[in-house]
Amino acid sequence: MSDDANMESAIKQVLASVPGANPEEIKIEFQRYQTDFLIPPSDAMRSVIRKFQSKTGSSTKTTSGQASTAPPMKKVQRLSELKADDKNIEIEVEISSHNVRTQKVRGEDKDIAFGFLEDNPNGEGDGKRMRWSFKDWGANLNIIPGVVVRIEGASVNEYQGQMSLNINQTSRVVVLKESSRTNVNPNEPMSLSDASNSDGDITVIGRVLAVQKDVIHRKDGSGTIDVVRGRLGDASGALSFLSWEAFDHEVGTLVKVEKAQVRRFKENPEMNIGRYTKVEVYHDAAFPETSELDKSTRITISNLRDGLRDVDLVVQLIDLTEREFTDSKGEERKIRSGELIDPTGRCRMTSWSELPFDKSDLPLCLSLQKVSVRAWQGIPDITINTADQVTILDETPWDEIDPSTHIIDVDFTELTSGPSRAGIATEATVISIKQDSGIIQRCPKCRKLLREGSCAEHGEVDGTKDFRIKLVLDNGISTASTIMNKAASEKFTSQDTAKMEKQIAENGSEAFVADLRQQWLGRRLRVEGRSVSDDQGAMLIIDDASGVEVDAVLAATEVRNEWGVA
């Protein structure tokens, strides 16, 4: 935008807040800031508005057009510090997404920018971020995805328990760090793979792979909302969608979706189709057919995440159990649980329906269609609701797998940054051994750790002894906490629980941990077990651990070569 256009836009914003001001005087004031202080109109906005409010005797106008007296500036570091009635806020945030939509404001069509922002842009403290939606009523040109800004004079909006931030016409927005993202035109179609990694408005072209009507219950209990869930596919992959409007397109239909929004459910991308979204039939003779997309959009066990829906995959069922229970209605029901494997790992399976086989038929290769994924003890668990989601295949599309030795080697960084997985092995260096390693007491009812002989759920109980070792592993890039179960701890220390208890009783737990540190700190370990990933990071549950011998001469040579040291 040219300097003249910027000046004109700034003058309009001042006039919107101070209708009685003289446009020429406003322009002169902005020019003074530019000439004398090298401050552009966008940064001088609040000062100029305040000057003309004082000059005309007017007060600040809110986005609703009502006059109000501005309260003292409230400076916060985190969004969690804000309350529903807070105004005149100062906070530093990163803009996650930015979109523009036309809507009615006091009877007039106006382009209003909206999107998501996140606090703690520098990752201070625990590194956690909170995300809120925002509306920008001031048409700030420096608010783009990826930019870090300080917002002065914002206010909180609360609707149905959801908090959001209003960037008002009088707010000042200062860029602290420029965006390094490549800005995408939301009107240009993108692949579903790229859309999955996007935030905000998108346009995509895809073939309908699944569609099903559903009902969402309102949080306040006031009723239900009819929605449509489904999945689109293209050559790059698949993307689930949730339509809040009528969706009358059948499986196999090629559609173009404009101005949809990508949101995340349990970190899984989902395309939201709302009243501003346009969905129409699209024609492209070269676009892959449904049969081709069904194969290309299948995922493997290693890609499973809690919350995924309409998942297609091919697996081998190696174990199956069945149990009966009484549901909340007093009816007797059966549930079937099993273990699945493929070349990338293993996971659990739960079926609420009678299956077309029994345990004596195992192992079986199965094609699972449109199943969902839920976490069980942090590990993905595939849920089968009806028998028609299961197809028995004649043979596996991979070489024979021995379930007893099926452990997948995974890079440590990939493991700590990816989803929860079972049946994995990885290597890293021991950088810490926790002081609470050793003999502990667990509740005999829930297995939770006892503190001073008391369970948080069952009160004072006679505890059951257990043996665990807690380590922190690091590979120079990533770090993860680990915990060894009893069997792994006994093997790792070459002592059973009884001997270890005697040793700790004689020498104390501090001596036990000091001995472990003397023996293992700085050494490389190979561990087997499962990883559990959540908002707190990754935790490795270790079933087996062993030291890895490192050739010191070879390692030194590799380091010199990597850093170019002779």
Coordinates of C-alpha atoms in Angstrom, one line a residue:
M1 CA 0.0 0.0 0.0
S2 CA 1.4 3.5 -0.9
D3 CA 2.2 6.2 1.7
D4 CA -0.8 8.2 0.5
A5 CA -3.1 5.2 1.0
N6 CA -1.6 4.5 4.4
M7 CA -2.2 8.1 5.4
E8 CA -5.8 8.1 4.1
S9 CA -6.5 4.8 6.0
A10 CA -5.0 6.3 9.2
I11 CA -7.1 9.5 8.9
K12 CA -10.3 7.4 8.5
Q13 CA -9.5 5.4 11.7
V14 CA -9.1 8.6 13.7
L15 CA -12.3 10.0 12.3
A16 CA -14.1 6.8 13.2
S17 CA -13.0 7.3 16.8
V18 CA -13.3 11.1 16.9
P19 CA -16.0 12.1 14.3
G20 CA -15.7 15.8 15.1
A21 CA -12.0 16.1 14.2
N22 CA -10.7 18.0 11.2
P23 CA -9.2 15.6 8.6
E24 CA -6.6 18.2 7.5
E25 CA -5.4 18.7 11.1
I26 CA -5.2 15.0 11.6
K27 CA -3.0 14.7 8.5
I28 CA -0.7 17.5 9.7
E29 CA -0.4 15.7 13.1
F30 CA 0.6 12.4 11.4
Q31 CA 3.1 14.2 9.2
R32 CA 4.6 15.8 12.3
Y33 CA 5.2 12.4 13.8
Q34 CA 6.7 11.1 10.6
T35 CA 9.0 14.1 10.1
D36 CA 10.1 14.9 13.7
F37 CA 10.1 11.4 15.2
L38 CA 10.2 9.0 12.1
I39 CA 7.1 7.3 13.5
P40 CA 4.7 6.0 10.9
P41 CA 0.9 6.6 11.1
S42 CA 0.2 3.0 12.3
D43 CA 2.4 3.5 15.4
A44 CA 1.3 7.0 16.1
M45 CA -2.4 6.1 15.9
R46 CA -3.1 6.0 19.6
S47 CA -1.3 9.2 20.4
V48 CA -3.1 11.1 17.6
I49 CA -6.5 9.8 18.6
R50 CA -5.9 10.8 22.2
K51 CA -4.9 14.3 21.2
F52 CA -8.0 14.9 19.1
Q53 CA -10.3 13.3 21.8
S54 CA -8.9 15.7 24.3
K55 CA -9.2 18.6 21.8
T56 CA -12.8 17.8 20.9
G57 CA -13.9 16.7 24.4
S58 CA -15.0 13.3 23.2
S59 CA -14.3 9.9 24.8
T60 CA -13.1 6.6 23.3
K61 CA -15.6 4.7 21.2
T62 CA -15.8 1.0 21.5
T63 CA -16.4 -1.3 18.6
S64 CA -20.1 -1.2 19.4
G65 CA -20.1 2.5 19.0
Q66 CA -20.7 3.3 22.6
A67 CA -18.7 6.0 24.4
S68 CA -16.6 4.9 27.4
T69 CA -13.8 6.2 29.5
A70 CA -10.6 4.2 29.0
P71 CA -9.4 2.4 32.1
P72 CA -5.7 2.3 33.1
M73 CA -3.5 0.1 30.8
K74 CA -3.4 -3.5 32.0
K75 CA -0.1 -5.2 31.0
V76 CA -0.1 -9.0 31.0
Q77 CA 2.3 -11.7 29.9
R78 CA -0.3 -14.5 29.4
L79 CA -3.9 -14.7 28.1
S80 CA -4.8 -16.7 31.2
E81 CA -4.3 -13.5 33.3
L82 CA -7.2 -11.8 31.5
K83 CA -10.8 -11.6 32.6
A84 CA -14.0 -11.2 30.6
D85 CA -14.4 -7.5 31.4
D86 CA -10.8 -6.5 30.9
K87 CA -10.1 -3.5 28.7
N88 CA -7.1 -1.4 27.6
I89 CA -4.8 -4.4 27.6
E90 CA -1.2 -4.6 26.6
I91 CA 0.2 -8.1 25.6
E92 CA 2.7 -9.6 23.2
V93 CA 1.5 -12.4 21.0
E94 CA 2.2 -14.3 17.8
I95 CA -0.4 -14.2 15.0
S96 CA -1.3 -17.7 14.0
S97 CA -3.8 -17.0 11.3
H98 CA -5.4 -13.9 9.7
N99 CA -8.5 -13.9 7.5
V100 CA -10.8 -11.2 6.3
R101 CA -14.6 -11.6 6.1
T102 CA -17.4 -9.2 5.2
Q103 CA -20.0 -8.8 7.8
K104 CA -22.7 -6.4 8.9
V105 CA -21.7 -3.7 11.5
R106 CA -24.4 -1.3 12.5
G107 CA -26.2 -2.0 9.2
E108 CA -23.1 -1.5 7.0
D109 CA -21.0 -4.2 5.2
K110 CA -17.4 -4.0 6.6
D111 CA -14.4 -6.2 6.0
I112 CA -13.4 -7.5 9.4
A113 CA -10.1 -9.3 10.0
F114 CA -10.1 -12.3 12.4
G115 CA -8.0 -15.3 13.2
F116 CA -6.0 -16.9 16.0
L117 CA -3.2 -15.6 18.2
E118 CA -1.0 -17.2 20.8
D119 CA 0.7 -15.8 23.9
N120 CA 4.2 -16.4 25.1
P121 CA 5.7 -16.0 21.6
N122 CA 9.3 -16.3 23.0
G123 CA 8.5 -19.7 24.7
E124 CA 9.5 -18.4 28.2
G125 CA 9.0 -20.4 31.4
D126 CA 7.3 -23.7 30.7
G127 CA 7.2 -22.9 27.0
K128 CA 3.4 -23.5 26.8
R129 CA 1.2 -21.3 24.7
M130 CA -2.5 -20.4 25.0
R131 CA -4.5 -19.7 21.8
W132 CA -7.4 -17.3 21.5
S133 CA -9.4 -16.1 18.5
F134 CA -9.3 -12.4 17.8
K135 CA -11.1 -9.7 15.7
D136 CA -9.2 -6.7 14.3
W137 CA -11.6 -3.8 14.0
G138 CA -8.8 -1.4 13.1
A139 CA -7.7 -3.0 9.7
N140 CA -4.1 -3.1 10.9
L141 CA -1.9 -3.9 7.9
N142 CA 1.0 -5.3 10.0
I143 CA -1.1 -8.2 11.4
I144 CA -0.2 -11.2 9.2
P145 CA 0.4 -14.9 10.1
G146 CA 3.7 -15.5 11.9
V147 CA 4.3 -12.0 13.0
V148 CA 5.0 -11.2 16.7
V149 CA 3.4 -8.0 17.9
R150 CA 2.7 -6.0 21.0
I151 CA -0.9 -5.0 21.1
E152 CA -1.8 -1.9 23.2
G153 CA -5.4 -1.0 24.0
A154 CA -7.1 -4.4 23.2
S155 CA -10.2 -5.7 25.1
V156 CA -11.6 -9.0 26.0
N157 CA -14.8 -10.4 24.5
E158 CA -16.7 -13.3 26.1
Y159 CA -19.4 -15.3 24.2
Q160 CA -20.8 -18.6 25.5
G161 CA -17.9 -19.1 27.8
Q162 CA -15.3 -18.6 25.1
M163 CA -12.8 -15.7 25.5
S164 CA -11.5 -13.8 22.5
L165 CA -9.5 -10.6 22.0
N166 CA -10.8 -7.4 20.3
I167 CA -8.1 -5.3 18.6
N168 CA -10.0 -2.1 18.6
Q169 CA -9.8 0.9 16.2
T170 CA -7.9 2.8 18.8
S171 CA -5.5 -0.1 19.6
R172 CA -1.8 0.3 18.7
V173 CA 0.0 -2.7 17.1
V174 CA 3.8 -2.7 17.1
V175 CA 5.7 -5.4 15.2
L176 CA 8.4 -7.0 17.4
K177 CA 9.4 -9.7 15.0
E178 CA 8.7 -10.0 11.3
S179 CA 6.9 -13.1 10.0
S180 CA 9.1 -15.7 8.2
R181 CA 6.1 -17.6 6.8
T182 CA 5.1 -17.7 3.2
N183 CA 1.7 -16.1 3.0
V184 CA -0.8 -18.2 1.2
N185 CA -3.6 -16.7 -0.9
P186 CA -6.8 -18.3 0.7
N187 CA -8.6 -18.0 -2.6
E188 CA -6.1 -20.2 -4.5
P189 CA -6.7 -24.0 -4.2
M190 CA -4.0 -25.8 -2.2
S191 CA -3.3 -29.5 -1.7
L192 CA -5.0 -31.3 1.2
S193 CA -1.6 -32.0 2.6
D194 CA -0.7 -28.3 2.7
A195 CA -4.2 -27.5 4.0
S196 CA -3.6 -29.9 6.9
N197 CA -0.7 -27.8 8.0
S198 CA -2.4 -24.4 7.6
D199 CA -4.4 -22.2 9.9
G200 CA -7.3 -20.1 8.9
D201 CA -9.1 -19.8 5.5
I202 CA -8.3 -22.2 2.8
T203 CA -9.6 -23.3 -0.7
V204 CA -9.2 -27.0 -1.7
I205 CA -10.3 -29.4 -4.3
G206 CA -11.0 -33.0 -3.3
R207 CA -13.1 -36.0 -3.8
V208 CA -15.5 -37.0 -1.1
L209 CA -14.3 -40.2 0.5
A210 CA -16.7 -40.4 3.4
V211 CA -19.8 -38.5 4.5
Q212 CA -22.1 -39.1 7.5
K213 CA -24.7 -37.1 9.3
D214 CA -24.0 -36.4 13.0
V215 CA -25.4 -34.5 15.9
I216 CA -23.5 -32.2 18.3
H217 CA -24.9 -31.6 21.8
R218 CA -24.7 -28.0 23.0
K219 CA -22.4 -27.5 26.0
D220 CA -25.2 -25.6 27.9
G221 CA -27.7 -28.4 27.4
S222 CA -30.0 -26.2 25.3
G223 CA -30.3 -28.7 22.4
T224 CA -28.4 -30.2 19.5
I225 CA -26.9 -29.1 16.2
D226 CA -27.2 -31.2 13.1
V227 CA -23.8 -31.5 11.3
V228 CA -22.2 -33.5 8.6
R229 CA -18.8 -35.2 9.1
G230 CA -16.7 -36.6 6.3
R231 CA -13.3 -36.8 4.5
L232 CA -11.9 -35.4 1.3
G233 CA -9.0 -36.9 -0.6
D234 CA -6.6 -35.9 -3.3
A235 CA -3.2 -37.2 -4.5
S236 CA -1.4 -35.6 -1.5
G237 CA -3.5 -37.2 1.2
A238 CA -6.8 -36.8 3.0
L239 CA -8.4 -34.2 5.3
S240 CA -11.5 -34.7 7.6
F241 CA -14.2 -32.1 7.5
L242 CA -17.0 -30.9 9.7
S243 CA -19.9 -29.1 8.0
W244 CA -22.2 -26.9 10.0
E245 CA -24.3 -26.4 6.9
A246 CA -26.2 -28.8 4.6
F247 CA -23.7 -31.0 2.6
D248 CA -25.5 -32.9 -0.1
H249 CA -22.6 -34.4 -2.0
E250 CA -22.2 -38.2 -2.1
V251 CA -19.1 -40.3 -1.8
G252 CA -17.1 -40.0 -5.0
T253 CA -18.2 -36.5 -5.9
L254 CA -15.3 -34.1 -6.8
V255 CA -15.9 -30.7 -5.0
K256 CA -14.2 -27.4 -4.7
V257 CA -14.4 -25.9 -1.2
E258 CA -13.8 -22.1 -0.8
K259 CA -13.3 -20.1 2.4
A260 CA -13.3 -23.1 4.7
Q261 CA -11.4 -23.0 8.0
V262 CA -8.8 -25.4 9.3
R263 CA -9.1 -26.0 13.0
R264 CA -7.5 -28.7 15.2
F265 CA -9.2 -31.3 17.4
K266 CA -6.7 -33.0 19.7
E267 CA -3.9 -31.7 17.4
N268 CA -5.6 -33.3 14.4
P269 CA -6.5 -30.9 11.5
E270 CA -10.2 -30.6 10.6
M271 CA -11.7 -28.5 7.9
N272 CA -14.7 -26.5 9.1
I273 CA -17.4 -25.7 6.5
G274 CA -19.6 -22.8 7.7
R275 CA -22.1 -20.3 6.3
Y276 CA -19.5 -18.3 4.5
T277 CA -18.0 -21.4 2.9
K278 CA -18.8 -22.2 -0.8
V279 CA -19.0 -25.8 -1.8
E280 CA -19.6 -26.7 -5.4
V281 CA -19.2 -29.7 -7.8
Y282 CA -15.9 -29.5 -9.7
H283 CA -14.9 -31.1 -13.0
D284 CA -11.4 -32.4 -13.7
A285 CA -11.0 -35.5 -15.8
A286 CA -7.5 -36.0 -14.6
F287 CA -8.3 -36.0 -10.9
P288 CA -7.8 -39.5 -9.3
E289 CA -10.9 -41.7 -8.9
T290 CA -12.1 -42.9 -5.5
S291 CA -10.5 -46.3 -5.8
E292 CA -7.1 -44.8 -6.4
L293 CA -7.5 -42.3 -3.5
D294 CA -8.7 -45.1 -1.1
K295 CA -5.3 -46.7 -1.5
S296 CA -3.2 -43.6 -1.4
T297 CA -5.0 -42.2 1.6
R298 CA -4.5 -45.3 3.8
I299 CA -2.4 -44.7 6.8
T300 CA -0.1 -46.9 8.9
I301 CA -0.1 -47.6 12.6
S302 CA 2.8 -45.2 13.1
N303 CA 0.6 -42.3 11.8
L304 CA -2.3 -42.9 14.2
R305 CA -3.2 -40.1 16.6
D306 CA -5.8 -39.7 19.3
G307 CA -9.0 -38.2 17.8
L308 CA -8.6 -39.3 14.2
R309 CA -11.8 -40.2 12.4
D310 CA -12.7 -42.0 9.2
V311 CA -9.3 -43.8 9.1
D312 CA -8.5 -46.5 6.5
L313 CA -5.7 -48.9 7.1
V314 CA -4.5 -52.5 6.6
V315 CA -3.3 -54.4 9.7
Q316 CA -2.7 -57.9 11.0
L317 CA -4.7 -59.0 14.0
I318 CA -2.6 -61.2 16.3
D319 CA -4.6 -61.4 19.5
L320 CA -8.3 -61.2 20.4
T321 CA -10.1 -61.3 23.8
E322 CA -13.8 -61.0 24.6
R323 CA -15.5 -59.9 27.8
E324 CA -19.0 -59.1 29.0
F325 CA -20.2 -56.1 31.0
T326 CA -23.4 -54.4 32.0
D327 CA -23.9 -50.9 30.5
S328 CA -25.5 -47.9 32.1
K329 CA -28.9 -49.0 30.9
G330 CA -28.5 -52.4 32.7
E331 CA -28.1 -54.3 29.5
E332 CA -25.5 -57.1 29.0
R333 CA -23.0 -56.3 26.3
K334 CA -19.8 -57.7 24.8
I335 CA -16.7 -55.9 24.0
R336 CA -13.8 -57.4 21.9
S337 CA -10.2 -56.2 22.3
G338 CA -7.2 -57.2 20.3
E339 CA -3.7 -56.3 19.2
L340 CA -2.8 -55.1 15.7
I341 CA 0.5 -54.9 13.9
D342 CA 1.9 -53.7 10.6
P343 CA 5.4 -53.0 9.4
T344 CA 5.5 -49.6 11.2
G345 CA 4.4 -50.7 14.7
R346 CA 1.6 -52.1 16.9
C347 CA -1.5 -50.8 18.6
R348 CA -4.7 -51.9 20.4
M349 CA -8.1 -52.5 18.9
T350 CA -11.6 -52.3 20.5
S351 CA -14.7 -53.6 18.7
W352 CA -18.3 -52.9 19.9
S353 CA -19.7 -55.3 17.3
E354 CA -19.6 -59.0 16.6
L355 CA -16.7 -59.7 14.3
P356 CA -16.8 -62.2 11.3
F357 CA -14.2 -64.5 12.9
D358 CA -13.0 -65.8 16.3
K359 CA -9.7 -66.2 18.1
S360 CA -9.0 -69.6 16.5
D361 CA -8.8 -68.0 13.1
L362 CA -5.8 -65.7 14.0
P363 CA -3.6 -64.3 12.8
L364 CA -5.7 -62.5 10.1
C365 CA -5.0 -59.7 7.7
L366 CA -7.7 -57.1 7.9
S367 CA -8.7 -54.0 5.9
L368 CA -10.3 -51.5 8.3
Q369 CA -12.5 -48.7 6.8
K370 CA -13.7 -45.5 8.4
V371 CA -12.6 -46.4 11.9
S372 CA -11.8 -43.9 14.7
V373 CA -8.9 -43.6 17.0
R374 CA -9.0 -43.0 20.8
A375 CA -6.1 -43.1 23.3
W376 CA -5.9 -45.9 25.8
Q377 CA -3.2 -45.3 28.4
G378 CA -1.7 -42.8 26.0
I379 CA -1.5 -45.3 23.2
P380 CA -3.8 -45.1 20.1
D381 CA -6.6 -47.6 20.2
I382 CA -8.6 -48.2 17.0
T383 CA -12.4 -48.3 17.6
I384 CA -14.6 -50.5 15.4
N385 CA -18.4 -49.8 15.7
T386 CA -19.9 -52.1 13.1
A387 CA -18.8 -55.3 11.4
D388 CA -19.0 -53.8 7.9
Q389 CA -15.9 -51.7 8.8
V390 CA -13.9 -54.9 8.7
T391 CA -12.8 -56.8 5.6
I392 CA -10.8 -60.1 5.8
L393 CA -7.9 -60.1 3.2
D394 CA -6.5 -63.3 1.8
E395 CA -2.9 -62.3 2.5
T396 CA -0.8 -59.5 4.0
P397 CA 0.7 -57.0 1.6
W398 CA 4.1 -57.3 3.4
D399 CA 6.6 -60.0 4.4
E400 CA 5.8 -62.2 7.4
I401 CA 6.1 -60.5 10.7
D402 CA 7.0 -62.4 13.9
P403 CA 4.9 -60.7 16.6
S404 CA 7.2 -61.8 19.5
T405 CA 10.2 -59.8 18.1
H406 CA 8.3 -57.1 16.3
I407 CA 10.1 -53.9 17.6
I408 CA 10.5 -50.9 15.3
D409 CA 13.6 -48.8 15.5
V410 CA 12.7 -45.1 15.6
D411 CA 14.9 -42.0 15.6
F412 CA 14.8 -40.4 19.1
T413 CA 13.9 -37.0 17.8
E414 CA 11.2 -38.4 15.6
L415 CA 9.8 -40.4 18.5
T416 CA 9.7 -37.4 21.0
S417 CA 8.1 -35.0 18.5
G418 CA 5.6 -37.5 17.0
P419 CA 2.4 -39.3 18.2
S420 CA 2.3 -41.9 20.9
R421 CA 3.6 -45.3 19.7
A422 CA 4.0 -48.8 21.0
G423 CA 6.5 -51.5 20.2
I424 CA 9.4 -49.2 19.5
A425 CA 13.1 -49.0 20.2
T426 CA 15.4 -46.0 20.2
E427 CA 18.8 -44.8 21.4
A428 CA 20.0 -41.7 23.3
T429 CA 22.3 -40.7 26.1
V430 CA 21.5 -40.7 29.8
I431 CA 21.8 -37.1 31.1
S432 CA 20.0 -37.5 34.4
I433 CA 18.8 -40.2 36.9
K434 CA 16.0 -39.0 39.1
Q435 CA 16.3 -39.1 42.9
D436 CA 13.0 -40.9 43.3
S437 CA 14.3 -44.0 41.5
G438 CA 14.2 -47.2 43.6
I439 CA 11.7 -49.0 45.7
I440 CA 8.2 -47.3 45.9
Q441 CA 4.8 -48.2 47.3
R442 CA 1.7 -48.4 45.1
C443 CA -2.0 -48.5 45.9
P444 CA -3.2 -52.2 45.5
K445 CA -6.5 -51.0 44.1
C446 CA -5.5 -48.4 41.4
R447 CA -1.7 -48.8 41.2
K448 CA -1.1 -45.1 41.9
L449 CA 2.0 -44.0 43.8
L450 CA 1.5 -43.7 47.5
R451 CA 2.7 -40.6 49.3
E452 CA 3.3 -41.0 53.0
G453 CA 1.3 -44.2 52.9
S454 CA -1.8 -42.5 51.4
C455 CA -3.4 -42.9 48.0
A456 CA -4.9 -39.7 46.5
E457 CA -8.0 -41.7 45.5
H458 CA -8.4 -44.5 48.2
G459 CA -6.8 -42.8 51.3
E460 CA -4.5 -44.8 53.6
V461 CA -3.8 -48.3 52.4
D462 CA -1.2 -51.1 52.7
G463 CA 0.9 -50.5 49.7
T464 CA 2.4 -52.9 47.2
K465 CA 6.1 -52.7 46.7
D466 CA 7.4 -51.8 43.2
F467 CA 10.7 -51.1 41.7
R468 CA 11.3 -48.3 39.1
I469 CA 14.1 -46.3 37.6
K470 CA 13.5 -42.8 36.1
L471 CA 15.9 -41.4 33.6
V472 CA 16.2 -38.4 31.3
L473 CA 17.5 -39.2 27.8
D474 CA 18.9 -36.8 25.3
N475 CA 20.4 -37.1 21.8
G476 CA 21.7 -33.5 21.4
I477 CA 18.5 -32.3 19.8
S478 CA 15.6 -33.7 21.8
T479 CA 15.0 -34.7 25.5
A480 CA 12.5 -37.1 27.1
S481 CA 11.8 -38.4 30.5
T482 CA 11.6 -42.2 30.9
I483 CA 10.4 -44.7 33.5
M484 CA 11.4 -48.4 33.6
N485 CA 8.9 -50.9 34.8
K486 CA 9.9 -53.5 37.5
A487 CA 11.2 -56.2 35.2
A488 CA 13.3 -53.7 33.2
S489 CA 14.6 -52.1 36.4
E490 CA 15.7 -55.5 37.8
K491 CA 17.4 -56.4 34.5
F492 CA 19.0 -52.9 34.2
T493 CA 20.5 -53.1 37.8
S494 CA 21.1 -56.9 37.7
Q495 CA 19.3 -57.2 41.0
D496 CA 15.8 -58.4 42.0
T497 CA 13.5 -56.2 44.1
A498 CA 14.3 -58.1 47.3
K499 CA 18.0 -57.5 47.0
M500 CA 17.6 -53.9 46.0
E501 CA 15.3 -53.3 49.0
K502 CA 17.9 -54.7 51.3
Q503 CA 20.7 -52.6 49.7
I504 CA 18.6 -49.4 50.1
A505 CA 17.8 -50.3 53.7
E506 CA 21.5 -50.7 54.5
N507 CA 22.9 -47.8 52.5
G508 CA 20.0 -45.4 51.9
S509 CA 18.3 -44.4 48.6
E510 CA 20.7 -41.6 48.0
A511 CA 23.6 -44.1 47.8
F512 CA 21.6 -46.3 45.4
V513 CA 21.0 -43.4 43.1
A514 CA 24.6 -42.1 43.3
D515 CA 25.8 -45.6 42.3
L516 CA 23.5 -45.6 39.3
R517 CA 24.7 -42.2 38.3
Q518 CA 28.3 -43.3 38.6
Q519 CA 27.6 -46.2 36.3
W520 CA 25.3 -44.7 33.7
L521 CA 25.5 -40.9 33.4
G522 CA 26.8 -40.0 30.0
R523 CA 26.4 -43.5 28.5
R524 CA 24.3 -44.3 25.5
L525 CA 21.3 -46.5 26.0
R526 CA 19.1 -48.6 23.7
V527 CA 15.6 -48.7 25.1
E528 CA 12.5 -50.6 24.0
G529 CA 8.9 -50.0 25.0
R530 CA 6.3 -47.3 24.2
S531 CA 6.1 -43.6 24.0
V532 CA 3.3 -41.4 25.3
S533 CA 3.1 -37.9 23.8
D534 CA 0.8 -35.1 25.1
D535 CA 0.9 -31.3 25.7
Q536 CA 3.7 -31.9 28.3
G537 CA 6.0 -33.6 25.8
A538 CA 7.0 -37.2 25.4
M539 CA 7.4 -39.9 28.1
L540 CA 9.0 -43.3 27.3
I541 CA 7.7 -46.3 29.2
I542 CA 10.7 -48.7 29.1
D543 CA 10.3 -52.5 29.0
D544 CA 14.0 -53.2 28.3
A545 CA 17.2 -51.2 28.4
S546 CA 20.8 -52.0 27.6
G547 CA 24.0 -50.0 27.2
V548 CA 25.4 -49.3 23.8
E549 CA 29.2 -49.5 23.4
V550 CA 30.5 -46.5 21.5
D551 CA 33.8 -46.5 19.6
A552 CA 35.4 -43.4 21.1
V553 CA 37.9 -43.0 18.2
L554 CA 35.2 -43.4 15.5
A555 CA 32.9 -41.0 17.4
A556 CA 35.7 -38.4 17.7
T557 CA 36.4 -38.7 14.0
E558 CA 32.7 -38.2 13.1
V559 CA 32.6 -35.0 15.3
R560 CA 35.7 -33.6 13.7
N561 CA 34.3 -34.2 10.2
E562 CA 31.0 -32.7 11.1
W563 CA 32.5 -29.5 12.4
G564 CA 35.4 -29.3 10.0
V565 CA 38.1 -29.6 12.6
A566 CA 41.4 -31.2 11.5

